[in-house]
Short mmCIF file of C-alpha atoms in Angstrom, two decimals:
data_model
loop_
_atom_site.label_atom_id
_atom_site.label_comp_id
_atom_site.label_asym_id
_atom_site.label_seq_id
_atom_site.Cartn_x
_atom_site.Cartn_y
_atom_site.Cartn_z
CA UNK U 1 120.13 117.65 104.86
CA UNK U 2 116.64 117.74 104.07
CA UNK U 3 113.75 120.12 105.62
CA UNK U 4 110.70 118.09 106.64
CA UNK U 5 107.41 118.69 104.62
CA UNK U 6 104.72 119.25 106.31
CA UNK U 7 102.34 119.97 108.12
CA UNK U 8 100.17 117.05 106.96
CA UNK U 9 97.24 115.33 108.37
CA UNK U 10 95.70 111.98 108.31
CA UNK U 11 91.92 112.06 107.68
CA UNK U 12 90.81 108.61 108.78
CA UNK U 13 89.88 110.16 112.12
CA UNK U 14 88.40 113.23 110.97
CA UNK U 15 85.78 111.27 108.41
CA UNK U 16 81.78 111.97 109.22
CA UNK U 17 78.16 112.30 107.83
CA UNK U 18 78.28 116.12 108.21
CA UNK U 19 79.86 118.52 106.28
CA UNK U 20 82.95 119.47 106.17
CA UNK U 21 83.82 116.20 107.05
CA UNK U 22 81.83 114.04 104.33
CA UNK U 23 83.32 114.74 101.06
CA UNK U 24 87.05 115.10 99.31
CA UNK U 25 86.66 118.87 98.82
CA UNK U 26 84.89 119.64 101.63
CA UNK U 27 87.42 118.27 104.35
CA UNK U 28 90.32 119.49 101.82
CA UNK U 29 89.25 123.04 102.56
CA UNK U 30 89.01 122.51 105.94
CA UNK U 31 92.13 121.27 105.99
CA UNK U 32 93.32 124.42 104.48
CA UNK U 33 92.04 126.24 106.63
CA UNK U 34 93.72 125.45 109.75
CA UNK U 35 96.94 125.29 108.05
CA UNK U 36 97.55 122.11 106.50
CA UNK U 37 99.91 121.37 103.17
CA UNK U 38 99.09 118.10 102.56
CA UNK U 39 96.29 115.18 103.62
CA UNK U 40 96.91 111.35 104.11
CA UNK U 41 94.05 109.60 102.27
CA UNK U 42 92.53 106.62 104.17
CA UNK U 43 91.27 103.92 101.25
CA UNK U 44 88.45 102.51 102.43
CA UNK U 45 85.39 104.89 101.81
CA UNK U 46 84.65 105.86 98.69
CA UNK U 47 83.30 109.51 99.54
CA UNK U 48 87.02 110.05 99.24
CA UNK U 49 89.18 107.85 96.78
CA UNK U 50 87.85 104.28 94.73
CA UNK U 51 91.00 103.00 95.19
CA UNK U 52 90.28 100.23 92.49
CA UNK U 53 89.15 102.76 89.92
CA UNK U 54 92.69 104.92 91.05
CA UNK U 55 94.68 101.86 89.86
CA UNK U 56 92.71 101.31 86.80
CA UNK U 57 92.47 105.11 85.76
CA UNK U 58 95.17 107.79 85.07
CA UNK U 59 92.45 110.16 84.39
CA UNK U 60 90.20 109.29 87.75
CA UNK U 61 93.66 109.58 89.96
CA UNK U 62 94.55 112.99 88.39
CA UNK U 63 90.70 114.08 89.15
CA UNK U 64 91.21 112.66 92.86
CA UNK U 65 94.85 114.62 92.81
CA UNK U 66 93.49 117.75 91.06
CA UNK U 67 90.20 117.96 93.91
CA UNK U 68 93.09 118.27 96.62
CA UNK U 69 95.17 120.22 94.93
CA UNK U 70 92.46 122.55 94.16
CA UNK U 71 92.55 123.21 97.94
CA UNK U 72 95.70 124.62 97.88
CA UNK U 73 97.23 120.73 99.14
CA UNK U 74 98.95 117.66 98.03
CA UNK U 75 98.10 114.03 98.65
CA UNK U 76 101.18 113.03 101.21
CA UNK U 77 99.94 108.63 101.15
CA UNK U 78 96.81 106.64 100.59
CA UNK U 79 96.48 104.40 103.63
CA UNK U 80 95.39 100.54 103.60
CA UNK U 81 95.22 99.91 107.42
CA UNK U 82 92.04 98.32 107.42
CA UNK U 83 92.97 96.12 104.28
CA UNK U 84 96.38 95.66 105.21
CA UNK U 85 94.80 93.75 108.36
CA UNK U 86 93.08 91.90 106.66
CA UNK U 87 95.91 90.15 104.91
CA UNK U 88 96.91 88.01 108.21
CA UNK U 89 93.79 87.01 110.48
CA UNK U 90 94.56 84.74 113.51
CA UNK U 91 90.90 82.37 113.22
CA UNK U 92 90.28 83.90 116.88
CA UNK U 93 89.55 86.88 115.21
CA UNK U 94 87.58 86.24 111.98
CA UNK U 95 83.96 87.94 113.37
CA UNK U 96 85.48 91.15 114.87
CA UNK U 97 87.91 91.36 111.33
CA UNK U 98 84.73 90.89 109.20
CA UNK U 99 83.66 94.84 110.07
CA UNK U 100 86.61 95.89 107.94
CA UNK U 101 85.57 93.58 104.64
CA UNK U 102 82.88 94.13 102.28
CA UNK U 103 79.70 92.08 102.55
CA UNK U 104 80.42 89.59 99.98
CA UNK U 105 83.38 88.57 101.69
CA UNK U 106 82.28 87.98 105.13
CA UNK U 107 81.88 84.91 106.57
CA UNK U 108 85.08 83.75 104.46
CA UNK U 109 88.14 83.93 105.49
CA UNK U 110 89.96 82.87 102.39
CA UNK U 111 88.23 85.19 100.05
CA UNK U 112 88.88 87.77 102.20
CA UNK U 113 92.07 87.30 102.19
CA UNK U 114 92.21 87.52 98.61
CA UNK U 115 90.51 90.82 98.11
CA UNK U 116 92.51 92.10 100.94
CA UNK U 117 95.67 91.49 98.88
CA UNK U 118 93.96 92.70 95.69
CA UNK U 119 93.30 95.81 97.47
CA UNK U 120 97.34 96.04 98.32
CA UNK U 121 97.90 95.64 94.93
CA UNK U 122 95.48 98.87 93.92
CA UNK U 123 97.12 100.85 96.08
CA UNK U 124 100.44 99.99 94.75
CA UNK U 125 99.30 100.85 91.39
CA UNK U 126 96.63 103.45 92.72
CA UNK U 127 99.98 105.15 94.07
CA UNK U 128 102.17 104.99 91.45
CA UNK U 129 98.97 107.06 89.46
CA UNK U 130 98.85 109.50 91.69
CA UNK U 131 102.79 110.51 91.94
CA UNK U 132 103.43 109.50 95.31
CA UNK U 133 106.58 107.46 96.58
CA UNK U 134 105.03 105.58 100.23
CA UNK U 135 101.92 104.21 100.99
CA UNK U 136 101.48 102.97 105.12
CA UNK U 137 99.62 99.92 105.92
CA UNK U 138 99.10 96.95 108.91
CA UNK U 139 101.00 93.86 108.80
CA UNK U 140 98.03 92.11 110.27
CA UNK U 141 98.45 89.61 112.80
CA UNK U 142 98.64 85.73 112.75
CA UNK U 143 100.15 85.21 116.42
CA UNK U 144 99.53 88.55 118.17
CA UNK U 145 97.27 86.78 120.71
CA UNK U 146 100.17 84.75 122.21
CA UNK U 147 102.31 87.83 122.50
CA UNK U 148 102.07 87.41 126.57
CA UNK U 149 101.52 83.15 126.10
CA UNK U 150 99.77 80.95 129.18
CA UNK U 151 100.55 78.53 128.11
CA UNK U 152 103.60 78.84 127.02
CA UNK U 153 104.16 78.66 123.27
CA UNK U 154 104.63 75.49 121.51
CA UNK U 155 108.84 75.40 120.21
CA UNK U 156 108.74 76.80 116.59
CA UNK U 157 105.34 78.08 116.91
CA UNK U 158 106.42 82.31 115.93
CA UNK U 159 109.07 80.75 113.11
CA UNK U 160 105.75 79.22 111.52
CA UNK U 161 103.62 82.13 111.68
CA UNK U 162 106.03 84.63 110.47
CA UNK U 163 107.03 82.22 107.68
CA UNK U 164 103.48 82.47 106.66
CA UNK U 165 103.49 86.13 107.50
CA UNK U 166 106.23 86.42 105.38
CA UNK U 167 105.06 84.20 102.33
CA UNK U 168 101.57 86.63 102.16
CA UNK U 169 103.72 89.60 101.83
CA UNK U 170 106.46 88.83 99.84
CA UNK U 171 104.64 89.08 96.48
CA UNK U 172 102.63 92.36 97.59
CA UNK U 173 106.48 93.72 98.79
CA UNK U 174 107.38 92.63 94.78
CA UNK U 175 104.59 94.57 93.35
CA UNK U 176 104.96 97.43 95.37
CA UNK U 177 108.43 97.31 94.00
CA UNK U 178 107.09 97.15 90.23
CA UNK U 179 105.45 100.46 90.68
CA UNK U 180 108.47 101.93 92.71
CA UNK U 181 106.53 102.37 96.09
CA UNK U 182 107.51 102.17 99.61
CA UNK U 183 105.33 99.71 101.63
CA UNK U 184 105.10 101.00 104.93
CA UNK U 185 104.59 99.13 107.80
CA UNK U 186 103.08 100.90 111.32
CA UNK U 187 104.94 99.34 113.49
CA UNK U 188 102.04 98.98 116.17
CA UNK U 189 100.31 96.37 119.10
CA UNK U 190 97.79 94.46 117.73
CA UNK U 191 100.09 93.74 115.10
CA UNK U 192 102.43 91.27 114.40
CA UNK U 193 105.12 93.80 113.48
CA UNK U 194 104.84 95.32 116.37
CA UNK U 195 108.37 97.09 117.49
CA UNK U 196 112.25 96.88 116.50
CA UNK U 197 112.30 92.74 117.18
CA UNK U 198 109.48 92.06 115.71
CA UNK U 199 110.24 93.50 112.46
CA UNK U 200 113.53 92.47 111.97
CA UNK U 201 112.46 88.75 112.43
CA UNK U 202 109.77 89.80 109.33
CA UNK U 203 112.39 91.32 107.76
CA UNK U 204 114.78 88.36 107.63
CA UNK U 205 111.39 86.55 106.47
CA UNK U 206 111.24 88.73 103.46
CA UNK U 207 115.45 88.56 102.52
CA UNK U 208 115.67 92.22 103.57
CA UNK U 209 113.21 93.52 100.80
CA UNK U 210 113.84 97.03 99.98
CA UNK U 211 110.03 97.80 100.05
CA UNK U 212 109.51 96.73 103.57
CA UNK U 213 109.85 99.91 105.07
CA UNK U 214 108.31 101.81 108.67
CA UNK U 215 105.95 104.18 109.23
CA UNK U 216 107.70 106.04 112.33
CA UNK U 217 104.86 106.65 115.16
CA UNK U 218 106.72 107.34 118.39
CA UNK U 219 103.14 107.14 120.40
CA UNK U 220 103.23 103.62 120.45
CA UNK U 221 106.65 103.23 121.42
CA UNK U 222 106.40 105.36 124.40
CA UNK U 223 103.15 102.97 124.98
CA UNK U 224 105.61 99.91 126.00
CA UNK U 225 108.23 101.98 127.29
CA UNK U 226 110.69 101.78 124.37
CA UNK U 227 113.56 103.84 123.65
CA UNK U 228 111.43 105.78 120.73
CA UNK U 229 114.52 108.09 120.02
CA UNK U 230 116.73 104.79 119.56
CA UNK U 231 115.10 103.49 117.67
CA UNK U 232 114.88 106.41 114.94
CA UNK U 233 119.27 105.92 115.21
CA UNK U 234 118.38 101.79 114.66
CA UNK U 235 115.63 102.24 111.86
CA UNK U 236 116.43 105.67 110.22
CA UNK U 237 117.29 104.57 106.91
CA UNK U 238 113.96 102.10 106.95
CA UNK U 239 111.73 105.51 108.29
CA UNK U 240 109.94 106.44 104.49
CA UNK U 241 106.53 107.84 106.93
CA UNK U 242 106.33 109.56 110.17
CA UNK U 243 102.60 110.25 112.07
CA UNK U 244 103.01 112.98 114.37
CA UNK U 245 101.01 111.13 117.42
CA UNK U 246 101.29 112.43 120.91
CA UNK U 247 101.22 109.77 123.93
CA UNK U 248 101.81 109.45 127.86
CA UNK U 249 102.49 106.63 129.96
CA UNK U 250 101.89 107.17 133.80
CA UNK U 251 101.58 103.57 135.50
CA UNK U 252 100.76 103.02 139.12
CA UNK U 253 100.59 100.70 141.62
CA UNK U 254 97.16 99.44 139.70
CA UNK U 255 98.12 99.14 135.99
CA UNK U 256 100.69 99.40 133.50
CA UNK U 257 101.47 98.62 129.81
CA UNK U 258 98.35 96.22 130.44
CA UNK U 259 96.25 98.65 131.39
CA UNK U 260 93.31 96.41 133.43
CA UNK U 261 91.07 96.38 130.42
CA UNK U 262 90.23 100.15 131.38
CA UNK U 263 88.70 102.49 128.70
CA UNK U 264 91.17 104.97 127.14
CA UNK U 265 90.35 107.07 129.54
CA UNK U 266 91.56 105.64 132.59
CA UNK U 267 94.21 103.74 131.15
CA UNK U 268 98.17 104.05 132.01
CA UNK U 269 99.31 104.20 128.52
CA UNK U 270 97.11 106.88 126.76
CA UNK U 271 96.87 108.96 123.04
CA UNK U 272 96.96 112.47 123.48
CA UNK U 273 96.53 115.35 121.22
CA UNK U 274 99.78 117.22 120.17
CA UNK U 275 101.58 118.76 122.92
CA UNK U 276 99.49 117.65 125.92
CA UNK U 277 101.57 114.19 126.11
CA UNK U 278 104.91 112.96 126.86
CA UNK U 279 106.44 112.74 123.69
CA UNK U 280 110.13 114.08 123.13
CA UNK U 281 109.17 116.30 119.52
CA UNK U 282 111.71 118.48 119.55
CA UNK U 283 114.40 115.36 119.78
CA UNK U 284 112.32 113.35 117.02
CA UNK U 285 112.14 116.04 114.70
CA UNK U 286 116.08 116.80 115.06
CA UNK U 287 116.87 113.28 114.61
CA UNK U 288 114.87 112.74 111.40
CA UNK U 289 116.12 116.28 109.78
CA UNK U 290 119.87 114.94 110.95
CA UNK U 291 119.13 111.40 109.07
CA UNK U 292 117.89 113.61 106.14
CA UNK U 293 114.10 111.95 106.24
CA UNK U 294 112.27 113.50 103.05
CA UNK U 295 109.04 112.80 103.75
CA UNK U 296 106.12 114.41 105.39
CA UNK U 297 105.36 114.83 109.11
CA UNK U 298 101.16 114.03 109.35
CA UNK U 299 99.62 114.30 112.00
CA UNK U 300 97.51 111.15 113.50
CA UNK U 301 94.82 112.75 115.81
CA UNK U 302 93.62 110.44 118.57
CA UNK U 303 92.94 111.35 121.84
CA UNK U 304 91.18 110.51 124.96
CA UNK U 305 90.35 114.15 126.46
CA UNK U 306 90.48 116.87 123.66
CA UNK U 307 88.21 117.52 121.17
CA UNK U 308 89.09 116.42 117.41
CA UNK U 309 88.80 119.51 116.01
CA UNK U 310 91.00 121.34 118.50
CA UNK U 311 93.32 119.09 118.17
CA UNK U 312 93.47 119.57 114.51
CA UNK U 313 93.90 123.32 114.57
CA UNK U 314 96.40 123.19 117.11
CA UNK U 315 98.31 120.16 115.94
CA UNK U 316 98.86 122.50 112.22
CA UNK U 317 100.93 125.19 114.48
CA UNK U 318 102.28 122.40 116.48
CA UNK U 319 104.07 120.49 113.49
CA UNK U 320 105.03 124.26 111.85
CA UNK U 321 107.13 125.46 115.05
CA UNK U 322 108.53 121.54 115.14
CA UNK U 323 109.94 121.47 111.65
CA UNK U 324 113.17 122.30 111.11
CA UNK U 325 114.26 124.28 108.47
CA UNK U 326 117.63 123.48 107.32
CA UNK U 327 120.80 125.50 107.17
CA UNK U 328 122.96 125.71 103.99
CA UNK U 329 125.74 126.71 105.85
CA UNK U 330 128.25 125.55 108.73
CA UNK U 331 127.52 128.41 111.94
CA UNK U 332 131.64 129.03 112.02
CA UNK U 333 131.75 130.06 108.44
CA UNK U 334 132.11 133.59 109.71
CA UNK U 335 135.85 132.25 110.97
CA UNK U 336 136.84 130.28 108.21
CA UNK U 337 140.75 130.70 107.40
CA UNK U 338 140.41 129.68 103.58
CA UNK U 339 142.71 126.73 102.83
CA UNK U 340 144.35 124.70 99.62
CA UNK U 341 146.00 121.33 99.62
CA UNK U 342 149.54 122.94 99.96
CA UNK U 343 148.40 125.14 103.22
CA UNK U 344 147.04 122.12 104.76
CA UNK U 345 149.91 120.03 104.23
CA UNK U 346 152.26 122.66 105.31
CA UNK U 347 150.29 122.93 108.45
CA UNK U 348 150.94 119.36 108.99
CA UNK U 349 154.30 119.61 108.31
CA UNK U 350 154.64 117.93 105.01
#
């Protein structure tokens, strides 16, 4: 078995204009401070990582790696959410999906497109610079918006869409296999790949390609009331990522999964910082160490009630008392008879 690494944290949701918060060093020290071994990099601001310029330069990526490690940390995954949505836009969605493309994109969905995938393929390489073996991104979504249909869905309607799903991926899969990365997929709503069905419908799409892999969130599993233990005994060998992301789910009489269209806030299903949800830790984090997961447990801070910062200092002890640290020994060793072939057999009666 294998002892998680960690803790980790994912810095997408800790990003700002004031300092610590708006530079590489800066937020690495912070980091450090409360705790932290290792940061998930988010790809899409370049205070932080050109993640063109990381796939086109040894030397820049081993400046990027060197500013973090300076801190006393180590990079755990870049992260192409926002790009990685990008790569599969239902039309429906084209304005709102603009906000996550560069100006001279927008407006065009095709050339979007393209430099979305050109932006999977700098992380692959961008990766592969930096040392690391996974890298988490969206699946983006071509049919999401008929997940719940009135009317119903037209007959082979889903078979198209994750044919094209799958025919956009493929080739990104194939280069993130050239630079021997795990592709990472968080398995979340809004998405296409959005739980255990949904993926392995991709998956067939893709003939089982060993780069399609999961990013393991439990929070939004416990969000539509699925089995998120299960599903770690289902998908273990798949699991390359893991976000430490606490959750509740409390419906009423009023709401549900749904929620009404309610703000976070007053919402059913809701993100909550580590240890103030619902989620089963101690069970996730004893499944993973018995599957012999070797990557990193980083924690994904959202939440509707607690203060970021609060629940980044106590989400660093929170992952530290959850991680397991392995045995290297069976706990009735102290018993053990000693034994050769010829006792055994003679026990037996051979």
């Amino acid at each position: 078995m294998n002892t998680i690494k960690g803790p980790a944290i994912f810095l997408a949701q800790f990003i700002g204009n004031e300092a610590p918060f708006n530079d590489l060093k800066s937020i690495c020290q912070w980091a450090t401070g409360l705790g932290y071994k290792g940061v998930q990099l988010p790809t899409n601001d370049l205070r932080f990582i050109d993640l063109q310029k990381a796939a086109d330069s040894k030397t820049y990526a081993d400046e990027i790696k060197g500013i973090v490690n300076e801190a006393g940390l180590e990079i755990t995954e870049l992260s192409t959410h926002l790009q990685g949505q990008l790569v599969a836009v239902n039309p429906a969605y084209d304005s709102l999906f603009d906000a996550f493309a560069p100006d001279k994109v927008k407006g065009n969905p095709a050339e979007r497109q393209k430099w979305a995938v050109s932006q999977l393929h700098a992380a692959a390489k961008a990766s592969k610079n930096l040392g690391l073996n996974a890298h988490v991104t969206f699946s983006g979504a071509l049919i999401w918006g008929m997940v719940y249909p009135w009317p119903q869905r037209p007959a082979g309607l889903v078979d198209a869409a994750f044919d094209e799903l799958a025919k956009r991926w493929e080739p990104i899969l194939n280069v993130f296999d050239e630079n021997g990365i795990d592709l990472c997929y968080e398995i979340h709503p809004g998405e296409d790949l959005h739980d255990g069905v949904s993926y392995e419908r991709f998956l067939g799409k893709v003939n089982n390609h060993k780069r399609a892999n999961l990013l393991y969130d439990p929070s939004h599993f416990i969000l539509q009331a699925m089995d998120y233990l299960e599903y770690i005994d289902i998908y273990h060998e798949r699991i390359k990522m893991f976000h430490v992301k606490d959750a509740e789910f409390n419906p009423t009489g009023r709401q549900g999964v749904y929620g009404g269209y309610a703000d976070w806030i007053d919402r059913a299903g809701r993100f909550r910082s580590l240890g103030d949800g619902q989620v089963d830790f101690k069970g996730i984090f004893s499944k993973l160490t018995q599957y012999d997961y070797k990557g990193w447990a980083v924690l994904e801070w959202e939440c509707a009630l607690k203060n970021s910062e609060d629940g980044a200092r106590e989400g660093a002890q929170f992952i530290k008392d959850h991680i397991i640290r392995v045995t290297d020994r069976a706990f009735d060793d102290f018993a053990a008879s000693g034994s050769d072939d010829a006792f055994n057999r003679s026990l037996l009666g051979l």
